[in-house]
Amino acid sequence: MGRFYTPYVQPRRGALVGDAVYFTVRRGNAIVKYDLGKDRLSMIDPPQHCLVHGIAVTAVENYTSLGFTCIQDSTLHTWSRKGDTEETAEWVQYRVIELEKTIPVTNPEDERSVVGFAEGVGVIFVCSGAGLFMIKLNSGQVKKVDEPGEYFSVLPYMSFYLPKTGNGGGHDATDLLHST
């Protein structure tokens, strides 16, 4: 790493689970936990087998548990943190998806990388030299959603709402969809 290397919080989407916000640090994929209620900062080690680039922390199980996703070789691994207390919590692997046949690589040196997730719907985004792909974790279904490019952090747009005002101004989403 060099003697001048400084760990930093990765500029990627974090996860909100209960009263805590989680982010990853770009040195061994350590996870920073900031407990909003206790105003306390702590570190969590990632699953032992996920010391690779291209990871995501997520909220799983109705936002009650911390999730972790990574790719090793050609396999997507998803983990969930289980335990009654911070001291007894451990990572439990809950899904493994083989990507070899579903997400192509255009160059043997190409790497697949986790670049984002859609909160609340169980979707992970993975990029390769062949494009950007969406994976539904409950079914393993894969869909190409964009062409090849430089992807670092995908923040999917899920929905919107523009409230109507009492004076007749403003529109709701239905009005906008019908007018376009």
PDB file of C-alpha atoms in Angstrom:
ATOM      1  CA  MET A   1       0.000   0.000   0.000  1.00  0.00           C
ATOM      2  CA  GLY A   2       2.886   2.381   0.580  1.00  0.00           C
ATOM      3  CA  ARG A   3       3.653   4.478   3.587  1.00  0.00           C
ATOM      4  CA  PHE A   4       1.580   7.441   2.385  1.00  0.00           C
ATOM      5  CA  TYR A   5      -1.633   5.498   1.825  1.00  0.00           C
ATOM      6  CA  THR A   6      -4.564   6.888   3.777  1.00  0.00           C
ATOM      7  CA  PRO A   7      -7.784   4.871   4.088  1.00  0.00           C
ATOM      8  CA  TYR A   8     -10.863   6.792   2.935  1.00  0.00           C
ATOM      9  CA  VAL A   9     -14.615   6.300   2.885  1.00  0.00           C
ATOM     10  CA  GLN A  10     -15.520   5.109  -0.582  1.00  0.00           C
ATOM     11  CA  PRO A  11     -17.686   7.544  -2.549  1.00  0.00           C
ATOM     12  CA  ARG A  12     -20.461   5.004  -2.923  1.00  0.00           C
ATOM     13  CA  ARG A  13     -23.934   4.633  -1.613  1.00  0.00           C
ATOM     14  CA  GLY A  14     -24.187   3.587   2.014  1.00  0.00           C
ATOM     15  CA  ALA A  15     -26.942   1.682   3.780  1.00  0.00           C
ATOM     16  CA  LEU A  16     -29.381   2.715   6.501  1.00  0.00           C
ATOM     17  CA  VAL A  17     -30.302  -0.074   8.927  1.00  0.00           C
ATOM     18  CA  GLY A  18     -32.292   0.873  12.011  1.00  0.00           C
ATOM     19  CA  ASP A  19     -30.612   3.905  13.603  1.00  0.00           C
ATOM     20  CA  ALA A  20     -27.252   3.320  11.902  1.00  0.00           C
ATOM     21  CA  VAL A  21     -25.653   4.381   8.621  1.00  0.00           C
ATOM     22  CA  TYR A  22     -22.988   2.138   7.056  1.00  0.00           C
ATOM     23  CA  PHE A  23     -20.232   2.981   4.539  1.00  0.00           C
ATOM     24  CA  THR A  24     -17.167   1.127   3.278  1.00  0.00           C
ATOM     25  CA  VAL A  25     -13.547   2.182   3.687  1.00  0.00           C
ATOM     26  CA  ARG A  26     -11.152   1.522   0.836  1.00  0.00           C
ATOM     27  CA  ARG A  27      -8.671  -0.466   2.843  1.00  0.00           C
ATOM     28  CA  GLY A  28      -9.665  -4.071   3.285  1.00  0.00           C
ATOM     29  CA  ASN A  29     -13.332  -3.119   2.698  1.00  0.00           C
ATOM     30  CA  ALA A  30     -13.833  -2.312   6.375  1.00  0.00           C
ATOM     31  CA  ILE A  31     -17.321  -1.053   7.131  1.00  0.00           C
ATOM     32  CA  VAL A  32     -17.853   2.166   9.062  1.00  0.00           C
ATOM     33  CA  LYS A  33     -20.968   2.227  11.234  1.00  0.00           C
ATOM     34  CA  TYR A  34     -22.327   5.522  12.506  1.00  0.00           C
ATOM     35  CA  ASP A  35     -25.057   5.010  15.123  1.00  0.00           C
ATOM     36  CA  LEU A  36     -27.269   8.098  14.878  1.00  0.00           C
ATOM     37  CA  GLY A  37     -29.042   7.526  18.228  1.00  0.00           C
ATOM     38  CA  LYS A  38     -25.861   6.990  20.231  1.00  0.00           C
ATOM     39  CA  ASP A  39     -23.685   9.407  18.203  1.00  0.00           C
ATOM     40  CA  ARG A  40     -21.068   6.664  18.008  1.00  0.00           C
ATOM     41  CA  LEU A  41     -18.686   5.569  15.260  1.00  0.00           C
ATOM     42  CA  SER A  42     -17.360   1.992  14.971  1.00  0.00           C
ATOM     43  CA  MET A  43     -15.796  -0.384  12.443  1.00  0.00           C
ATOM     44  CA  ILE A  44     -16.968  -3.796  11.258  1.00  0.00           C
ATOM     45  CA  ASP A  45     -14.851  -6.271   9.326  1.00  0.00           C
ATOM     46  CA  PRO A  46     -16.373  -7.539   6.067  1.00  0.00           C
ATOM     47  CA  PRO A  47     -16.943 -11.256   5.479  1.00  0.00           C
ATOM     48  CA  GLN A  48     -13.554 -13.017   5.357  1.00  0.00           C
ATOM     49  CA  HIS A  49     -13.941 -14.107   1.760  1.00  0.00           C
ATOM     50  CA  CYS A  50     -14.818 -10.672   0.344  1.00  0.00           C
ATOM     51  CA  LEU A  51     -11.548  -8.772   0.387  1.00  0.00           C
ATOM     52  CA  VAL A  52     -11.957  -7.681  -3.229  1.00  0.00           C
ATOM     53  CA  HIS A  53     -12.819  -4.480  -5.094  1.00  0.00           C
ATOM     54  CA  GLY A  54     -16.372  -3.731  -6.188  1.00  0.00           C
ATOM     55  CA  ILE A  55     -18.500  -4.350  -3.131  1.00  0.00           C
ATOM     56  CA  ALA A  56     -21.753  -2.945  -1.739  1.00  0.00           C
ATOM     57  CA  VAL A  57     -23.264  -2.649   1.719  1.00  0.00           C
ATOM     58  CA  THR A  58     -27.052  -2.943   1.689  1.00  0.00           C
ATOM     59  CA  ALA A  59     -30.053  -3.108   3.973  1.00  0.00           C
ATOM     60  CA  VAL A  60     -31.736  -6.522   3.907  1.00  0.00           C
ATOM     61  CA  GLU A  61     -34.707  -8.232   5.536  1.00  0.00           C
ATOM     62  CA  ASN A  62     -36.980  -5.179   5.695  1.00  0.00           C
ATOM     63  CA  TYR A  63     -34.138  -2.843   6.713  1.00  0.00           C
ATOM     64  CA  THR A  64     -33.418  -4.785   9.919  1.00  0.00           C
ATOM     65  CA  SER A  65     -30.076  -6.320   8.947  1.00  0.00           C
ATOM     66  CA  LEU A  66     -26.870  -5.209   7.246  1.00  0.00           C
ATOM     67  CA  GLY A  67     -26.084  -6.903   3.948  1.00  0.00           C
ATOM     68  CA  PHE A  68     -22.834  -7.200   2.018  1.00  0.00           C
ATOM     69  CA  THR A  69     -22.323  -8.152  -1.637  1.00  0.00           C
ATOM     70  CA  CYS A  70     -19.134  -8.928  -3.531  1.00  0.00           C
ATOM     71  CA  ILE A  71     -17.894 -10.805  -6.584  1.00  0.00           C
ATOM     72  CA  GLN A  72     -15.115 -13.353  -6.394  1.00  0.00           C
ATOM     73  CA  ASP A  73     -13.944 -14.883  -9.629  1.00  0.00           C
ATOM     74  CA  SER A  74     -17.251 -15.301 -11.483  1.00  0.00           C
ATOM     75  CA  THR A  75     -19.541 -15.713  -8.482  1.00  0.00           C
ATOM     76  CA  LEU A  76     -21.719 -13.104  -6.742  1.00  0.00           C
ATOM     77  CA  HIS A  77     -21.826 -13.615  -2.977  1.00  0.00           C
ATOM     78  CA  THR A  78     -24.385 -11.993  -0.676  1.00  0.00           C
ATOM     79  CA  TRP A  79     -24.104 -11.941   3.105  1.00  0.00           C
ATOM     80  CA  SER A  80     -26.253 -10.816   6.012  1.00  0.00           C
ATOM     81  CA  ARG A  81     -25.095  -9.803   9.490  1.00  0.00           C
ATOM     82  CA  LYS A  82     -26.851 -11.874  12.176  1.00  0.00           C
ATOM     83  CA  GLY A  83     -26.645 -11.684  15.950  1.00  0.00           C
ATOM     84  CA  ASP A  84     -28.306 -10.195  19.007  1.00  0.00           C
ATOM     85  CA  THR A  85     -25.514  -7.735  19.799  1.00  0.00           C
ATOM     86  CA  GLU A  86     -22.652  -6.115  17.928  1.00  0.00           C
ATOM     87  CA  GLU A  87     -20.214  -8.361  19.780  1.00  0.00           C
ATOM     88  CA  THR A  88     -21.992 -11.613  18.858  1.00  0.00           C
ATOM     89  CA  ALA A  89     -23.014 -10.665  15.303  1.00  0.00           C
ATOM     90  CA  GLU A  90     -21.463 -12.619  12.460  1.00  0.00           C
ATOM     91  CA  TRP A  91     -21.729 -12.749   8.687  1.00  0.00           C
ATOM     92  CA  VAL A  92     -23.988 -15.465   7.261  1.00  0.00           C
ATOM     93  CA  GLN A  93     -23.903 -16.161   3.551  1.00  0.00           C
ATOM     94  CA  TYR A  94     -27.425 -16.272   2.141  1.00  0.00           C
ATOM     95  CA  ARG A  95     -27.064 -16.292  -1.634  1.00  0.00           C
ATOM     96  CA  VAL A  96     -24.492 -17.325  -4.252  1.00  0.00           C
ATOM     97  CA  ILE A  97     -25.122 -16.630  -7.935  1.00  0.00           C
ATOM     98  CA  GLU A  98     -22.874 -17.984 -10.681  1.00  0.00           C
ATOM     99  CA  LEU A  99     -22.212 -15.231 -13.235  1.00  0.00           C
ATOM    100  CA  GLU A 100     -20.092 -17.141 -15.753  1.00  0.00           C
ATOM    101  CA  LYS A 101     -22.965 -17.790 -18.177  1.00  0.00           C
ATOM    102  CA  THR A 102     -25.197 -14.813 -17.350  1.00  0.00           C
ATOM    103  CA  ILE A 103     -22.891 -11.779 -17.415  1.00  0.00           C
ATOM    104  CA  PRO A 104     -20.431 -11.944 -20.300  1.00  0.00           C
ATOM    105  CA  VAL A 105     -16.924 -10.538 -20.323  1.00  0.00           C
ATOM    106  CA  THR A 106     -15.481  -9.195 -23.569  1.00  0.00           C
ATOM    107  CA  ASN A 107     -11.854  -9.570 -22.552  1.00  0.00           C
ATOM    108  CA  PRO A 108     -10.398 -12.339 -20.351  1.00  0.00           C
ATOM    109  CA  GLU A 109      -8.757  -9.629 -18.207  1.00  0.00           C
ATOM    110  CA  ASP A 110     -12.138  -7.932 -17.674  1.00  0.00           C
ATOM    111  CA  GLU A 111     -13.491  -8.101 -14.160  1.00  0.00           C
ATOM    112  CA  ARG A 112     -17.103  -8.039 -13.116  1.00  0.00           C
ATOM    113  CA  SER A 113     -17.745  -5.550 -10.339  1.00  0.00           C
ATOM    114  CA  VAL A 114     -20.649  -4.700  -8.010  1.00  0.00           C
ATOM    115  CA  VAL A 115     -21.460  -1.020  -8.616  1.00  0.00           C
ATOM    116  CA  GLY A 116     -24.769  -0.473  -6.820  1.00  0.00           C
ATOM    117  CA  PHE A 117     -28.068  -1.735  -5.511  1.00  0.00           C
ATOM    118  CA  ALA A 118     -31.730  -0.780  -5.489  1.00  0.00           C
ATOM    119  CA  GLU A 119     -32.839  -0.551  -1.894  1.00  0.00           C
ATOM    120  CA  GLY A 120     -35.961  -2.434  -0.887  1.00  0.00           C
ATOM    121  CA  VAL A 121     -36.336  -4.467  -4.090  1.00  0.00           C
ATOM    122  CA  GLY A 122     -33.390  -6.880  -3.879  1.00  0.00           C
ATOM    123  CA  VAL A 123     -31.559  -5.747  -7.007  1.00  0.00           C
ATOM    124  CA  ILE A 124     -27.774  -5.536  -7.437  1.00  0.00           C
ATOM    125  CA  PHE A 125     -26.017  -3.815 -10.353  1.00  0.00           C
ATOM    126  CA  VAL A 126     -22.895  -5.398 -11.828  1.00  0.00           C
ATOM    127  CA  CYS A 127     -20.709  -4.043 -14.619  1.00  0.00           C
ATOM    128  CA  SER A 128     -18.377  -5.821 -16.983  1.00  0.00           C
ATOM    129  CA  GLY A 129     -16.758  -4.935 -20.293  1.00  0.00           C
ATOM    130  CA  ALA A 130     -20.020  -6.048 -21.929  1.00  0.00           C
ATOM    131  CA  GLY A 131     -22.205  -3.476 -20.122  1.00  0.00           C
ATOM    132  CA  LEU A 132     -24.215  -2.801 -16.969  1.00  0.00           C
ATOM    133  CA  PHE A 133     -26.427  -5.595 -15.671  1.00  0.00           C
ATOM    134  CA  MET A 134     -29.198  -5.790 -13.088  1.00  0.00           C
ATOM    135  CA  ILE A 135     -29.518  -8.968 -10.991  1.00  0.00           C
ATOM    136  CA  LYS A 136     -32.684  -9.785  -9.042  1.00  0.00           C
ATOM    137  CA  LEU A 137     -31.397 -11.527  -5.929  1.00  0.00           C
ATOM    138  CA  ASN A 138     -34.558 -13.530  -5.164  1.00  0.00           C
ATOM    139  CA  SER A 139     -34.680 -15.169  -8.605  1.00  0.00           C
ATOM    140  CA  GLY A 140     -31.139 -14.753  -9.956  1.00  0.00           C
ATOM    141  CA  GLN A 141     -32.647 -13.194 -13.114  1.00  0.00           C
ATOM    142  CA  VAL A 142     -30.165 -11.018 -15.021  1.00  0.00           C
ATOM    143  CA  LYS A 143     -31.013  -8.159 -17.388  1.00  0.00           C
ATOM    144  CA  LYS A 144     -28.682  -5.877 -19.327  1.00  0.00           C
ATOM    145  CA  VAL A 145     -29.636  -2.263 -18.550  1.00  0.00           C
ATOM    146  CA  ASP A 146     -26.895  -0.201 -20.227  1.00  0.00           C
ATOM    147  CA  GLU A 147     -24.045  -0.382 -22.704  1.00  0.00           C
ATOM    148  CA  PRO A 148     -20.351  -0.733 -21.748  1.00  0.00           C
ATOM    149  CA  GLY A 149     -18.898   2.270 -19.956  1.00  0.00           C
ATOM    150  CA  GLU A 150     -17.101   3.418 -16.835  1.00  0.00           C
ATOM    151  CA  TYR A 151     -19.333   2.583 -13.879  1.00  0.00           C
ATOM    152  CA  PHE A 152     -18.253   3.198 -10.320  1.00  0.00           C
ATOM    153  CA  SER A 153     -21.413   3.815  -8.322  1.00  0.00           C
ATOM    154  CA  VAL A 154     -24.934   3.285  -9.645  1.00  0.00           C
ATOM    155  CA  LEU A 155     -27.774   5.031  -7.814  1.00  0.00           C
ATOM    156  CA  PRO A 156     -30.998   3.810  -9.420  1.00  0.00           C
ATOM    157  CA  TYR A 157     -33.923   6.187  -9.723  1.00  0.00           C
ATOM    158  CA  MET A 158     -36.940   4.403  -8.274  1.00  0.00           C
ATOM    159  CA  SER A 159     -39.862   6.865  -8.092  1.00  0.00           C
ATOM    160  CA  PHE A 160     -40.814  10.462  -7.605  1.00  0.00           C
ATOM    161  CA  TYR A 161     -43.574  12.608  -6.188  1.00  0.00           C
ATOM    162  CA  LEU A 162     -44.390  16.274  -6.745  1.00  0.00           C
ATOM    163  CA  PRO A 163     -47.058  17.396  -4.270  1.00  0.00           C
ATOM    164  CA  LYS A 164     -49.997  19.452  -5.456  1.00  0.00           C
ATOM    165  CA  THR A 165     -50.327  22.767  -3.746  1.00  0.00           C
ATOM    166  CA  GLY A 166     -53.567  24.273  -2.447  1.00  0.00           C
ATOM    167  CA  ASN A 167     -53.510  27.040  -5.083  1.00  0.00           C
ATOM    168  CA  GLY A 168     -53.719  24.620  -7.994  1.00  0.00           C
ATOM    169  CA  GLY A 169     -49.987  24.649  -8.713  1.00  0.00           C
ATOM    170  CA  GLY A 170     -47.860  21.571  -8.838  1.00  0.00           C
ATOM    171  CA  HIS A 171     -48.523  18.192 -10.375  1.00  0.00           C
ATOM    172  CA  ASP A 172     -48.604  14.659  -9.219  1.00  0.00           C
ATOM    173  CA  ALA A 173     -46.697  11.921 -11.010  1.00  0.00           C
ATOM    174  CA  THR A 174     -49.820  10.754 -12.870  1.00  0.00           C
ATOM    175  CA  ASP A 175     -50.395  14.221 -14.372  1.00  0.00           C
ATOM    176  CA  LEU A 176     -46.799  14.351 -15.582  1.00  0.00           C
ATOM    177  CA  LEU A 177     -46.877  10.882 -17.081  1.00  0.00           C
ATOM    178  CA  HIS A 178     -50.065  11.622 -19.027  1.00  0.00           C
ATOM    179  CA  SER A 179     -48.768  14.932 -20.358  1.00  0.00           C
ATOM    180  CA  THR A 180     -45.564  13.515 -21.857  1.00  0.00           C
TER     181      THR A 180
END
